[in-house]
Amino acid sequence: MSFALFGGSFDPPHIGHLQSAQELLAKLNCEQLALLPAALSPLKSTHAASAEQRLKMLELALLECGDCDGKLVIDNREIRRSGRSYSIDSLRQVRAELGPKKPLFWVVGSDTMQSFERWKEWSKLLDYCHLVIIERAGAPLVCSSVIQAWLDRHRCYKLEALQTNPAGSVFYCTLSQLPISSTAVREKIVNGAPLTGWLPTAVADYIEHHSLYR
Ligand code: ATP
């Protein structure tokens, strides 16, 4: 069985994150999928909510949507580590914990590939995991020619092949695409626009109670 990590700022966590996580669990046939909130995303100067608030909102979101029989979990290692949250550092830790044989998936939305060349040690990522790219509504995959060539070289079309190897491949995964982003959530809050269907109720209540994103 495989294990998956889905990292992000979760500022705030929204239904797009949760639905993707639930669909990924089923599609990738994972033993567990861990949502991995960053203490500080390396390519962002700051986050609107604190790390503790983002973690709390993620906990509330999971409580509300259900944890898929314990398969959907939160990994708070980046927040415990503090400082800039480099994916490669987390991957090295997780790989050491899982041992060398278990398939490990690192999930990203297609939008993240645009800045992938700026990720710390990006070319070493596949030493530790498979990269799973999910297409994001309105964000077709755009990346540099160097990254495109690297993706093409490592692309695998058969999920079964990934499940029998611990790391080393790139897999494109199609999910139902919800056009929701944390940026758009924050903008709607500033503008007082309705957020129906975008946030778990407990997350919306937390934001309201703590006057976040105003
Ligand atoms: P922001 O708008 O603040 O950049 P975001 O909505 O992109 O935030 P992140 O927490 O940065 O959310 O994203 C974490 C991961 O989830 C990224 O890989 C991102 O591509 C992916 N993601 C975010 N929203 C969706 C969505 N609606 N559908 C699929 N993937 C998503």
mmCIF file of C-alpha atoms in Angstrom, residues 85-198:
data_model
loop_
_atom_site.group_PDB
_atom_site.id
_atom_site.type_symbol
_atom_site.label_atom_id
_atom_site.label_comp_id
_atom_site.label_asym_id
_atom_site.label_seq_id
_atom_site.Cartn_x
_atom_site.Cartn_y
_atom_site.Cartn_z
ATOM 1 C CA SER A 85 8.982 24.684 4.716
ATOM 2 C CA TYR A 86 10.987 23.028 1.980
ATOM 3 C CA SER A 87 9.270 19.983 0.506
ATOM 4 C CA ILE A 88 12.537 18.144 0.028
ATOM 5 C CA ASP A 89 13.270 18.363 3.779
ATOM 6 C CA SER A 90 9.881 16.873 4.646
ATOM 7 C CA LEU A 91 10.244 14.207 1.993
ATOM 8 C CA ARG A 92 13.622 13.098 3.334
ATOM 9 C CA GLN A 93 12.125 12.790 6.818
ATOM 10 C CA VAL A 94 9.029 10.907 5.659
ATOM 11 C CA ARG A 95 11.062 8.555 3.467
ATOM 12 C CA ALA A 96 13.333 7.764 6.412
ATOM 13 C CA GLU A 97 10.242 6.958 8.498
ATOM 14 C CA LEU A 98 8.561 4.810 5.823
ATOM 15 C CA GLY A 99 11.685 2.908 4.861
ATOM 16 C CA PRO A 100 13.005 2.513 1.310
ATOM 17 C CA LYS A 101 10.287 0.295 -0.193
ATOM 18 C CA LYS A 102 6.888 1.882 0.347
ATOM 19 C CA PRO A 103 5.478 3.896 -2.584
ATOM 20 C CA LEU A 104 5.203 7.553 -1.598
ATOM 21 C CA PHE A 105 3.192 10.115 -3.600
ATOM 22 C CA TRP A 106 3.784 13.849 -3.411
ATOM 23 C CA VAL A 107 0.680 15.604 -4.705
ATOM 24 C CA VAL A 108 0.658 19.084 -6.241
ATOM 25 C CA GLY A 109 -1.858 21.117 -8.208
ATOM 26 C CA SER A 110 -0.921 21.971 -11.799
ATOM 27 C CA ASP A 111 -0.510 25.652 -10.842
ATOM 28 C CA THR A 112 2.515 24.870 -8.690
ATOM 29 C CA MET A 113 4.556 23.661 -11.677
ATOM 30 C CA GLN A 114 4.983 27.216 -12.895
ATOM 31 C CA SER A 115 7.400 27.937 -10.053
ATOM 32 C CA PHE A 116 8.745 24.407 -9.649
ATOM 33 C CA GLU A 117 12.228 25.325 -10.881
ATOM 34 C CA ARG A 118 12.560 27.568 -7.834
ATOM 35 C CA TRP A 119 11.886 24.697 -5.403
ATOM 36 C CA LYS A 120 14.900 23.696 -3.334
ATOM 37 C CA GLU A 121 16.628 20.676 -4.936
ATOM 38 C CA TRP A 122 13.650 20.087 -7.216
ATOM 39 C CA SER A 123 15.491 17.575 -9.373
ATOM 40 C CA LYS A 124 16.097 15.326 -6.345
ATOM 41 C CA LEU A 125 12.414 15.109 -5.423
ATOM 42 C CA LEU A 126 11.882 11.892 -7.371
ATOM 43 C CA ASP A 127 14.626 10.176 -5.368
ATOM 44 C CA TYR A 128 12.128 10.064 -2.509
ATOM 45 C CA CYS A 129 8.638 9.947 -4.038
ATOM 46 C CA HIS A 130 6.462 9.893 -7.119
ATOM 47 C CA LEU A 131 5.146 13.294 -8.171
ATOM 48 C CA VAL A 132 1.376 13.327 -8.724
ATOM 49 C CA ILE A 133 0.090 16.382 -10.584
ATOM 50 C CA ILE A 134 -3.615 17.152 -10.398
ATOM 51 C CA GLU A 135 -5.090 19.502 -12.940
ATOM 52 C CA ARG A 136 -6.567 22.572 -11.346
ATOM 53 C CA ALA A 137 -9.606 24.302 -12.790
ATOM 54 C CA GLY A 138 -8.479 27.255 -14.886
ATOM 55 C CA ALA A 139 -4.798 26.446 -14.359
ATOM 56 C CA PRO A 140 -3.441 24.292 -17.159
ATOM 57 C CA LEU A 141 0.080 23.081 -16.534
ATOM 58 C CA VAL A 142 2.563 25.792 -17.459
ATOM 59 C CA CYS A 143 6.251 25.318 -16.757
ATOM 60 C CA SER A 144 9.707 26.020 -18.127
ATOM 61 C CA SER A 145 11.141 23.904 -20.936
ATOM 62 C CA VAL A 146 13.634 22.405 -18.466
ATOM 63 C CA ILE A 147 10.831 21.255 -16.169
ATOM 64 C CA GLN A 148 8.702 20.066 -19.088
ATOM 65 C CA ALA A 149 11.555 17.889 -20.376
ATOM 66 C CA TRP A 150 12.089 16.491 -16.859
ATOM 67 C CA LEU A 151 8.358 15.740 -16.485
ATOM 68 C CA ASP A 152 8.262 14.053 -19.906
ATOM 69 C CA ARG A 153 11.308 11.952 -19.069
ATOM 70 C CA HIS A 154 9.795 10.633 -15.851
ATOM 71 C CA ARG A 155 6.147 10.443 -16.838
ATOM 72 C CA CYS A 156 4.402 7.158 -16.150
ATOM 73 C CA TYR A 157 0.911 6.453 -17.495
ATOM 74 C CA LYS A 158 0.111 3.381 -15.441
ATOM 75 C CA LEU A 159 -0.777 3.897 -11.812
ATOM 76 C CA GLU A 160 -0.194 0.183 -11.143
ATOM 77 C CA ALA A 161 3.455 0.633 -12.137
ATOM 78 C CA LEU A 162 3.848 3.434 -9.594
ATOM 79 C CA GLN A 163 2.308 1.349 -6.872
ATOM 80 C CA THR A 164 4.993 -1.281 -7.181
ATOM 81 C CA ASN A 165 7.911 1.185 -7.030
ATOM 82 C CA PRO A 166 8.755 3.473 -4.128
ATOM 83 C CA ALA A 167 9.644 6.591 -6.113
ATOM 84 C CA GLY A 168 10.881 8.040 -9.384
ATOM 85 C CA SER A 169 7.854 8.721 -11.599
ATOM 86 C CA VAL A 170 5.520 11.533 -12.546
ATOM 87 C CA PHE A 171 1.805 10.797 -12.803
ATOM 88 C CA TYR A 172 -0.948 13.119 -14.053
ATOM 89 C CA CYS A 173 -4.160 12.532 -12.148
ATOM 90 C CA THR A 174 -7.534 13.824 -13.283
ATOM 91 C CA LEU A 175 -10.011 14.731 -10.559
ATOM 92 C CA SER A 176 -13.264 16.674 -10.635
ATOM 93 C CA GLN A 177 -12.063 20.256 -10.739
ATOM 94 C CA LEU A 178 -13.484 22.820 -8.351
ATOM 95 C CA PRO A 179 -12.617 26.414 -9.245
ATOM 96 C CA ILE A 180 -11.856 27.373 -5.634
ATOM 97 C CA SER A 181 -8.660 28.877 -4.271
ATOM 98 C CA SER A 182 -7.643 30.305 -0.896
ATOM 99 C CA THR A 183 -6.839 33.597 -2.625
ATOM 100 C CA ALA A 184 -10.395 33.807 -3.968
ATOM 101 C CA VAL A 185 -11.786 32.886 -0.521
ATOM 102 C CA ARG A 186 -9.786 35.702 1.087
ATOM 103 C CA GLU A 187 -10.915 38.163 -1.597
ATOM 104 C CA LYS A 188 -14.553 37.189 -1.114
ATOM 105 C CA ILE A 189 -14.240 37.774 2.628
ATOM 106 C CA VAL A 190 -12.740 41.231 2.072
ATOM 107 C CA ASN A 191 -15.584 42.048 -0.332
ATOM 108 C CA GLY A 192 -18.289 40.530 1.875
ATOM 109 C CA ALA A 193 -19.276 38.154 -0.943
ATOM 110 C CA PRO A 194 -21.063 34.860 -0.173
ATOM 111 C CA LEU A 195 -18.914 31.753 0.244
ATOM 112 C CA THR A 196 -21.651 29.145 -0.032
ATOM 113 C CA GLY A 197 -20.156 25.743 -0.782
ATOM 114 C CA TRP A 198 -16.562 26.962 -0.636
#
